[in-house]
Amino acid sequence: MVRTLLALKGRLVRGALAHLLSAQGDIDVVAEADTPLAVRAALLGERPDVAVIDVDVVPVNQLVRLAAAADGSHGGRLLVLVDQRRAGRLRAMLAEHRGWIGFLNRDVPPDRIAEGVRQVADGQVVLDPDLVVAALEMADNPLTPREREVLDVVAEGLPVREIAQKLGVSPGTIRNHLSHIMAKTGARTRWEAVRTARDACWI
């Protein structure tokens, strides 16, 4: 049995997929989650073989850290579901692709997700070709990894001082990052920078 975690938005959608996967006979849905914190707790608590995670539940920049926390070498393998229209989110991860991370279009049939769960559990490469093409066609992300991390925290609505504390740097460093971010995005405020970056799939 492939012990599986489901992390998707919407109880109805998540429950329907859980039912369909469990009916396969070789997949056991051991946990469900709909927030990054719940996903991390389930990964560490249940130690699933595979976690099916919608990228809208866990931001891309947190996925690798979640897998590492669960030890991707023997458990905590990820099958990431992505809306093809937002495939730009994958660009950074494609370069870091490992056997324990697979990617599928969010709109694939449930049977394809079940097949993907088996493949990722077996260490096979799972890359939806349409997603790869869409990701490569997206505009290059001008933001550095640190700038993306800063914007992710900005999106939480925290003031500069708390952002600095969370990232372990000085407020002045955060202000410098924000200055560079706003110059690159053409935004007038940090909130506008977040919207611009999200619309462009940079974060």
PDB file of C-alpha atoms in Angstrom:
ATOM      1  CA  MET A   1       0.000   0.000   0.000  1.00  0.00           C
ATOM      2  CA  VAL A   2       1.194   3.501  -0.857  1.00  0.00           C
ATOM      3  CA  ARG A   3       0.462   5.656   2.187  1.00  0.00           C
ATOM      4  CA  THR A   4      -0.656   9.003   0.813  1.00  0.00           C
ATOM      5  CA  LEU A   5      -1.285  12.525   2.101  1.00  0.00           C
ATOM      6  CA  LEU A   6      -3.687  14.788   0.207  1.00  0.00           C
ATOM      7  CA  ALA A   7      -3.193  18.559   0.447  1.00  0.00           C
ATOM      8  CA  LEU A   8      -5.800  20.353  -1.640  1.00  0.00           C
ATOM      9  CA  LYS A   9      -8.096  23.329  -1.186  1.00  0.00           C
ATOM     10  CA  GLY A  10     -11.773  22.522  -0.678  1.00  0.00           C
ATOM     11  CA  ARG A  11     -13.080  19.743   1.530  1.00  0.00           C
ATOM     12  CA  LEU A  12     -15.433  18.446  -1.170  1.00  0.00           C
ATOM     13  CA  VAL A  13     -12.755  18.164  -3.864  1.00  0.00           C
ATOM     14  CA  ARG A  14     -10.231  16.715  -1.421  1.00  0.00           C
ATOM     15  CA  GLY A  15     -12.739  14.186  -0.089  1.00  0.00           C
ATOM     16  CA  ALA A  16     -13.773  13.084  -3.583  1.00  0.00           C
ATOM     17  CA  LEU A  17     -10.156  12.501  -4.615  1.00  0.00           C
ATOM     18  CA  ALA A  18      -9.459  10.677  -1.341  1.00  0.00           C
ATOM     19  CA  HIS A  19     -12.377   8.348  -2.061  1.00  0.00           C
ATOM     20  CA  LEU A  20     -11.245   7.704  -5.644  1.00  0.00           C
ATOM     21  CA  LEU A  21      -7.640   7.021  -4.631  1.00  0.00           C
ATOM     22  CA  SER A  22      -8.618   4.739  -1.757  1.00  0.00           C
ATOM     23  CA  ALA A  23     -10.793   2.746  -4.157  1.00  0.00           C
ATOM     24  CA  GLN A  24      -7.669   1.860  -6.165  1.00  0.00           C
ATOM     25  CA  GLY A  25      -6.813  -0.892  -3.702  1.00  0.00           C
ATOM     26  CA  ASP A  26      -3.090  -0.124  -3.488  1.00  0.00           C
ATOM     27  CA  ILE A  27      -3.316   3.483  -2.214  1.00  0.00           C
ATOM     28  CA  ASP A  28      -4.168   4.349   1.385  1.00  0.00           C
ATOM     29  CA  VAL A  29      -5.026   8.013   2.085  1.00  0.00           C
ATOM     30  CA  VAL A  30      -3.673   8.423   5.614  1.00  0.00           C
ATOM     31  CA  ALA A  31      -4.120  12.193   6.044  1.00  0.00           C
ATOM     32  CA  GLU A  32      -5.627  15.309   4.494  1.00  0.00           C
ATOM     33  CA  ALA A  33      -4.543  18.941   4.854  1.00  0.00           C
ATOM     34  CA  ASP A  34      -5.310  22.386   3.483  1.00  0.00           C
ATOM     35  CA  THR A  35      -2.595  24.645   4.966  1.00  0.00           C
ATOM     36  CA  PRO A  36       1.234  24.569   4.914  1.00  0.00           C
ATOM     37  CA  LEU A  37       1.308  24.039   8.680  1.00  0.00           C
ATOM     38  CA  ALA A  38      -1.092  21.090   8.474  1.00  0.00           C
ATOM     39  CA  VAL A  39       0.911  19.600   5.592  1.00  0.00           C
ATOM     40  CA  ARG A  40       4.144  19.804   7.571  1.00  0.00           C
ATOM     41  CA  ALA A  41       2.499  18.242  10.633  1.00  0.00           C
ATOM     42  CA  ALA A  42       1.068  15.402   8.542  1.00  0.00           C
ATOM     43  CA  LEU A  43       4.403  14.764   6.809  1.00  0.00           C
ATOM     44  CA  LEU A  44       6.212  14.514  10.116  1.00  0.00           C
ATOM     45  CA  GLY A  45       3.420  12.713  11.973  1.00  0.00           C
ATOM     46  CA  GLU A  46       2.122  10.238   9.407  1.00  0.00           C
ATOM     47  CA  ARG A  47       5.318   9.784   7.356  1.00  0.00           C
ATOM     48  CA  PRO A  48       3.380   9.157   4.118  1.00  0.00           C
ATOM     49  CA  ASP A  49       5.100   7.563   1.147  1.00  0.00           C
ATOM     50  CA  VAL A  50       3.693  10.259  -1.148  1.00  0.00           C
ATOM     51  CA  ALA A  51       2.150  13.680  -0.543  1.00  0.00           C
ATOM     52  CA  VAL A  52      -0.156  14.971  -3.285  1.00  0.00           C
ATOM     53  CA  ILE A  53       0.073  18.750  -2.871  1.00  0.00           C
ATOM     54  CA  ASP A  54      -1.703  21.495  -4.781  1.00  0.00           C
ATOM     55  CA  VAL A  55       0.722  24.383  -5.242  1.00  0.00           C
ATOM     56  CA  ASP A  56      -2.034  26.751  -4.076  1.00  0.00           C
ATOM     57  CA  VAL A  57      -1.876  25.062  -0.658  1.00  0.00           C
ATOM     58  CA  VAL A  58       1.904  25.138  -0.237  1.00  0.00           C
ATOM     59  CA  PRO A  59       3.971  27.798  -2.058  1.00  0.00           C
ATOM     60  CA  VAL A  60       6.658  26.437  -4.362  1.00  0.00           C
ATOM     61  CA  ASN A  61       9.516  27.822  -2.289  1.00  0.00           C
ATOM     62  CA  GLN A  62       8.313  25.792   0.716  1.00  0.00           C
ATOM     63  CA  LEU A  63       7.853  22.457  -1.075  1.00  0.00           C
ATOM     64  CA  VAL A  64      11.494  21.371  -1.074  1.00  0.00           C
ATOM     65  CA  ARG A  65      11.854  22.333   2.591  1.00  0.00           C
ATOM     66  CA  LEU A  66       8.769  20.273   3.464  1.00  0.00           C
ATOM     67  CA  ALA A  67      10.134  17.254   1.639  1.00  0.00           C
ATOM     68  CA  ALA A  68      13.522  17.643   3.308  1.00  0.00           C
ATOM     69  CA  ALA A  69      11.843  17.812   6.724  1.00  0.00           C
ATOM     70  CA  ALA A  70      10.161  14.483   6.011  1.00  0.00           C
ATOM     71  CA  ASP A  71      13.390  13.052   4.542  1.00  0.00           C
ATOM     72  CA  GLY A  72      12.645  12.709   0.837  1.00  0.00           C
ATOM     73  CA  SER A  73      15.145   9.860   0.521  1.00  0.00           C
ATOM     74  CA  HIS A  74      12.766   7.400   2.144  1.00  0.00           C
ATOM     75  CA  GLY A  75       9.328   8.912   2.365  1.00  0.00           C
ATOM     76  CA  GLY A  76       7.799  12.318   1.901  1.00  0.00           C
ATOM     77  CA  ARG A  77       7.939  12.105  -1.878  1.00  0.00           C
ATOM     78  CA  LEU A  78       5.862  14.850  -3.477  1.00  0.00           C
ATOM     79  CA  LEU A  79       3.410  14.875  -6.369  1.00  0.00           C
ATOM     80  CA  VAL A  80       2.689  18.542  -7.048  1.00  0.00           C
ATOM     81  CA  LEU A  81      -0.506  19.628  -8.826  1.00  0.00           C
ATOM     82  CA  VAL A  82      -0.270  22.904 -10.746  1.00  0.00           C
ATOM     83  CA  ASP A  83      -2.726  24.965 -12.790  1.00  0.00           C
ATOM     84  CA  GLN A  84      -1.154  25.098 -16.265  1.00  0.00           C
ATOM     85  CA  ARG A  85      -1.952  28.823 -16.450  1.00  0.00           C
ATOM     86  CA  ARG A  86       0.323  29.302 -13.432  1.00  0.00           C
ATOM     87  CA  ALA A  87       3.085  27.001 -14.679  1.00  0.00           C
ATOM     88  CA  GLY A  88       5.646  29.765 -14.258  1.00  0.00           C
ATOM     89  CA  ARG A  89       5.763  28.760 -10.612  1.00  0.00           C
ATOM     90  CA  LEU A  90       7.616  25.621 -11.691  1.00  0.00           C
ATOM     91  CA  ARG A  91      10.577  27.285 -13.375  1.00  0.00           C
ATOM     92  CA  ALA A  92      12.695  27.456 -10.236  1.00  0.00           C
ATOM     93  CA  MET A  93      11.822  23.916  -9.207  1.00  0.00           C
ATOM     94  CA  LEU A  94      12.469  22.269 -12.554  1.00  0.00           C
ATOM     95  CA  ALA A  95      16.180  22.983 -12.148  1.00  0.00           C
ATOM     96  CA  GLU A  96      16.050  21.364  -8.705  1.00  0.00           C
ATOM     97  CA  HIS A  97      13.977  18.387  -9.822  1.00  0.00           C
ATOM     98  CA  ARG A  98      14.712  15.128  -8.061  1.00  0.00           C
ATOM     99  CA  GLY A  99      13.112  11.697  -8.233  1.00  0.00           C
ATOM    100  CA  TRP A 100      11.069  12.407  -5.143  1.00  0.00           C
ATOM    101  CA  ILE A 101       9.204  15.341  -6.714  1.00  0.00           C
ATOM    102  CA  GLY A 102       6.721  14.933  -9.573  1.00  0.00           C
ATOM    103  CA  PHE A 103       4.515  17.482 -11.338  1.00  0.00           C
ATOM    104  CA  LEU A 104       1.078  17.054 -12.905  1.00  0.00           C
ATOM    105  CA  ASN A 105      -1.469  19.424 -14.358  1.00  0.00           C
ATOM    106  CA  ARG A 106      -4.199  20.059 -11.796  1.00  0.00           C
ATOM    107  CA  ASP A 107      -6.846  19.182 -14.406  1.00  0.00           C
ATOM    108  CA  VAL A 108      -5.695  15.633 -15.138  1.00  0.00           C
ATOM    109  CA  PRO A 109      -8.201  12.796 -14.484  1.00  0.00           C
ATOM    110  CA  PRO A 110      -8.091  11.103 -11.050  1.00  0.00           C
ATOM    111  CA  ASP A 111      -6.716   7.929 -12.647  1.00  0.00           C
ATOM    112  CA  ARG A 112      -3.659   9.893 -13.811  1.00  0.00           C
ATOM    113  CA  ILE A 113      -3.121  11.178 -10.277  1.00  0.00           C
ATOM    114  CA  ALA A 114      -3.322   7.610  -8.971  1.00  0.00           C
ATOM    115  CA  GLU A 115      -0.772   6.535 -11.583  1.00  0.00           C
ATOM    116  CA  GLY A 116       1.429   9.493 -10.607  1.00  0.00           C
ATOM    117  CA  VAL A 117       1.272   8.491  -6.938  1.00  0.00           C
ATOM    118  CA  ARG A 118       2.497   4.992  -7.828  1.00  0.00           C
ATOM    119  CA  GLN A 119       5.240   6.338 -10.088  1.00  0.00           C
ATOM    120  CA  VAL A 120       6.576   8.850  -7.571  1.00  0.00           C
ATOM    121  CA  ALA A 121       6.437   6.224  -4.817  1.00  0.00           C
ATOM    122  CA  ASP A 122       8.525   3.992  -7.073  1.00  0.00           C
ATOM    123  CA  GLY A 123      11.081   6.757  -7.674  1.00  0.00           C
ATOM    124  CA  GLN A 124      10.071   7.337 -11.276  1.00  0.00           C
ATOM    125  CA  VAL A 125      10.184  10.757 -12.942  1.00  0.00           C
ATOM    126  CA  VAL A 126       6.733  12.335 -13.254  1.00  0.00           C
ATOM    127  CA  LEU A 127       6.708  15.504 -15.352  1.00  0.00           C
ATOM    128  CA  ASP A 128       3.602  16.607 -17.225  1.00  0.00           C
ATOM    129  CA  PRO A 129       4.968  17.654 -20.652  1.00  0.00           C
ATOM    130  CA  ASP A 130       2.334  20.383 -21.095  1.00  0.00           C
ATOM    131  CA  LEU A 131       3.371  21.918 -17.776  1.00  0.00           C
ATOM    132  CA  VAL A 132       7.042  21.850 -18.722  1.00  0.00           C
ATOM    133  CA  VAL A 133       6.360  23.611 -22.045  1.00  0.00           C
ATOM    134  CA  ALA A 134       4.131  26.205 -20.356  1.00  0.00           C
ATOM    135  CA  ALA A 135       6.730  26.832 -17.635  1.00  0.00           C
ATOM    136  CA  LEU A 136       9.519  27.329 -20.149  1.00  0.00           C
ATOM    137  CA  GLU A 137       7.407  29.749 -22.178  1.00  0.00           C
ATOM    138  CA  MET A 138       6.791  31.980 -19.158  1.00  0.00           C
ATOM    139  CA  ALA A 139       8.880  35.125 -18.794  1.00  0.00           C
ATOM    140  CA  ASP A 140      12.074  34.729 -16.775  1.00  0.00           C
ATOM    141  CA  ASN A 141      11.721  35.606 -13.116  1.00  0.00           C
ATOM    142  CA  PRO A 142      13.821  38.713 -12.370  1.00  0.00           C
ATOM    143  CA  LEU A 143      13.575  38.223  -8.602  1.00  0.00           C
ATOM    144  CA  THR A 144      16.341  36.494  -6.687  1.00  0.00           C
ATOM    145  CA  PRO A 145      15.439  33.581  -4.369  1.00  0.00           C
ATOM    146  CA  ARG A 146      15.882  35.900  -1.365  1.00  0.00           C
ATOM    147  CA  GLU A 147      13.635  38.546  -2.912  1.00  0.00           C
ATOM    148  CA  ARG A 148      10.957  35.935  -3.566  1.00  0.00           C
ATOM    149  CA  GLU A 149      11.243  34.808   0.038  1.00  0.00           C
ATOM    150  CA  VAL A 150      10.854  38.402   1.234  1.00  0.00           C
ATOM    151  CA  LEU A 151       7.750  38.883  -0.940  1.00  0.00           C
ATOM    152  CA  ASP A 152       6.221  35.662   0.370  1.00  0.00           C
ATOM    153  CA  VAL A 153       6.493  37.036   3.898  1.00  0.00           C
ATOM    154  CA  VAL A 154       5.289  40.486   2.811  1.00  0.00           C
ATOM    155  CA  ALA A 155       2.166  38.760   1.473  1.00  0.00           C
ATOM    156  CA  GLU A 156       1.410  37.650   5.039  1.00  0.00           C
ATOM    157  CA  GLY A 157       0.802  41.310   5.911  1.00  0.00           C
ATOM    158  CA  LEU A 158       3.686  41.687   8.365  1.00  0.00           C
ATOM    159  CA  PRO A 159       5.458  45.028   8.974  1.00  0.00           C
ATOM    160  CA  VAL A 160       9.111  45.424   8.014  1.00  0.00           C
ATOM    161  CA  ARG A 161      10.420  44.792  11.529  1.00  0.00           C
ATOM    162  CA  GLU A 162       8.534  41.482  11.837  1.00  0.00           C
ATOM    163  CA  ILE A 163       9.590  40.441   8.338  1.00  0.00           C
ATOM    164  CA  ALA A 164      13.193  41.050   9.364  1.00  0.00           C
ATOM    165  CA  GLN A 165      12.768  39.019  12.559  1.00  0.00           C
ATOM    166  CA  LYS A 166      11.165  36.150  10.670  1.00  0.00           C
ATOM    167  CA  LEU A 167      13.972  36.036   8.098  1.00  0.00           C
ATOM    168  CA  GLY A 168      16.747  36.693  10.596  1.00  0.00           C
ATOM    169  CA  VAL A 169      18.062  39.908   9.046  1.00  0.00           C
ATOM    170  CA  SER A 170      17.955  43.617   9.885  1.00  0.00           C
ATOM    171  CA  PRO A 171      15.043  45.906   8.951  1.00  0.00           C
ATOM    172  CA  GLY A 172      17.464  47.878   6.782  1.00  0.00           C
ATOM    173  CA  THR A 173      18.255  44.750   4.769  1.00  0.00           C
ATOM    174  CA  ILE A 174      14.545  44.136   4.222  1.00  0.00           C
ATOM    175  CA  ARG A 175      14.054  47.734   3.069  1.00  0.00           C
ATOM    176  CA  ASN A 176      16.908  47.295   0.583  1.00  0.00           C
ATOM    177  CA  HIS A 177      15.319  44.094  -0.744  1.00  0.00           C
ATOM    178  CA  LEU A 178      11.948  45.836  -1.042  1.00  0.00           C
ATOM    179  CA  SER A 179      13.548  48.716  -2.933  1.00  0.00           C
ATOM    180  CA  HIS A 180      15.063  46.288  -5.455  1.00  0.00           C
ATOM    181  CA  ILE A 181      11.808  44.325  -5.688  1.00  0.00           C
ATOM    182  CA  MET A 182       9.723  47.430  -6.426  1.00  0.00           C
ATOM    183  CA  ALA A 183      12.231  48.554  -9.049  1.00  0.00           C
ATOM    184  CA  LYS A 184      12.063  45.149 -10.782  1.00  0.00           C
ATOM    185  CA  THR A 185       8.270  44.890 -10.617  1.00  0.00           C
ATOM    186  CA  GLY A 186       7.553  48.549 -11.361  1.00  0.00           C
ATOM    187  CA  ALA A 187       5.378  48.661  -8.253  1.00  0.00           C
ATOM    188  CA  ARG A 188       4.775  51.721  -6.089  1.00  0.00           C
ATOM    189  CA  THR A 189       4.047  49.792  -2.887  1.00  0.00           C
ATOM    190  CA  ARG A 190       5.030  46.434  -1.444  1.00  0.00           C
ATOM    191  CA  TRP A 191       1.418  45.220  -1.801  1.00  0.00           C
ATOM    192  CA  GLU A 192       1.408  46.128  -5.478  1.00  0.00           C
ATOM    193  CA  ALA A 193       4.716  44.271  -5.824  1.00  0.00           C
ATOM    194  CA  VAL A 194       3.114  41.155  -4.344  1.00  0.00           C
ATOM    195  CA  ARG A 195       0.182  41.375  -6.796  1.00  0.00           C
ATOM    196  CA  THR A 196       2.496  41.942  -9.750  1.00  0.00           C
ATOM    197  CA  ALA A 197       4.768  39.059  -8.799  1.00  0.00           C
ATOM    198  CA  ARG A 198       1.811  36.722  -8.296  1.00  0.00           C
ATOM    199  CA  ASP A 199       0.213  37.690 -11.606  1.00  0.00           C
ATOM    200  CA  ALA A 200       3.522  36.983 -13.356  1.00  0.00           C
ATOM    201  CA  CYS A 201       3.920  33.673 -11.455  1.00  0.00           C
ATOM    202  CA  TRP A 202       7.195  34.888  -9.916  1.00  0.00           C
ATOM    203  CA  ILE A 203       6.040  33.844  -6.455  1.00  0.00           C
TER     204      ILE A 203
END
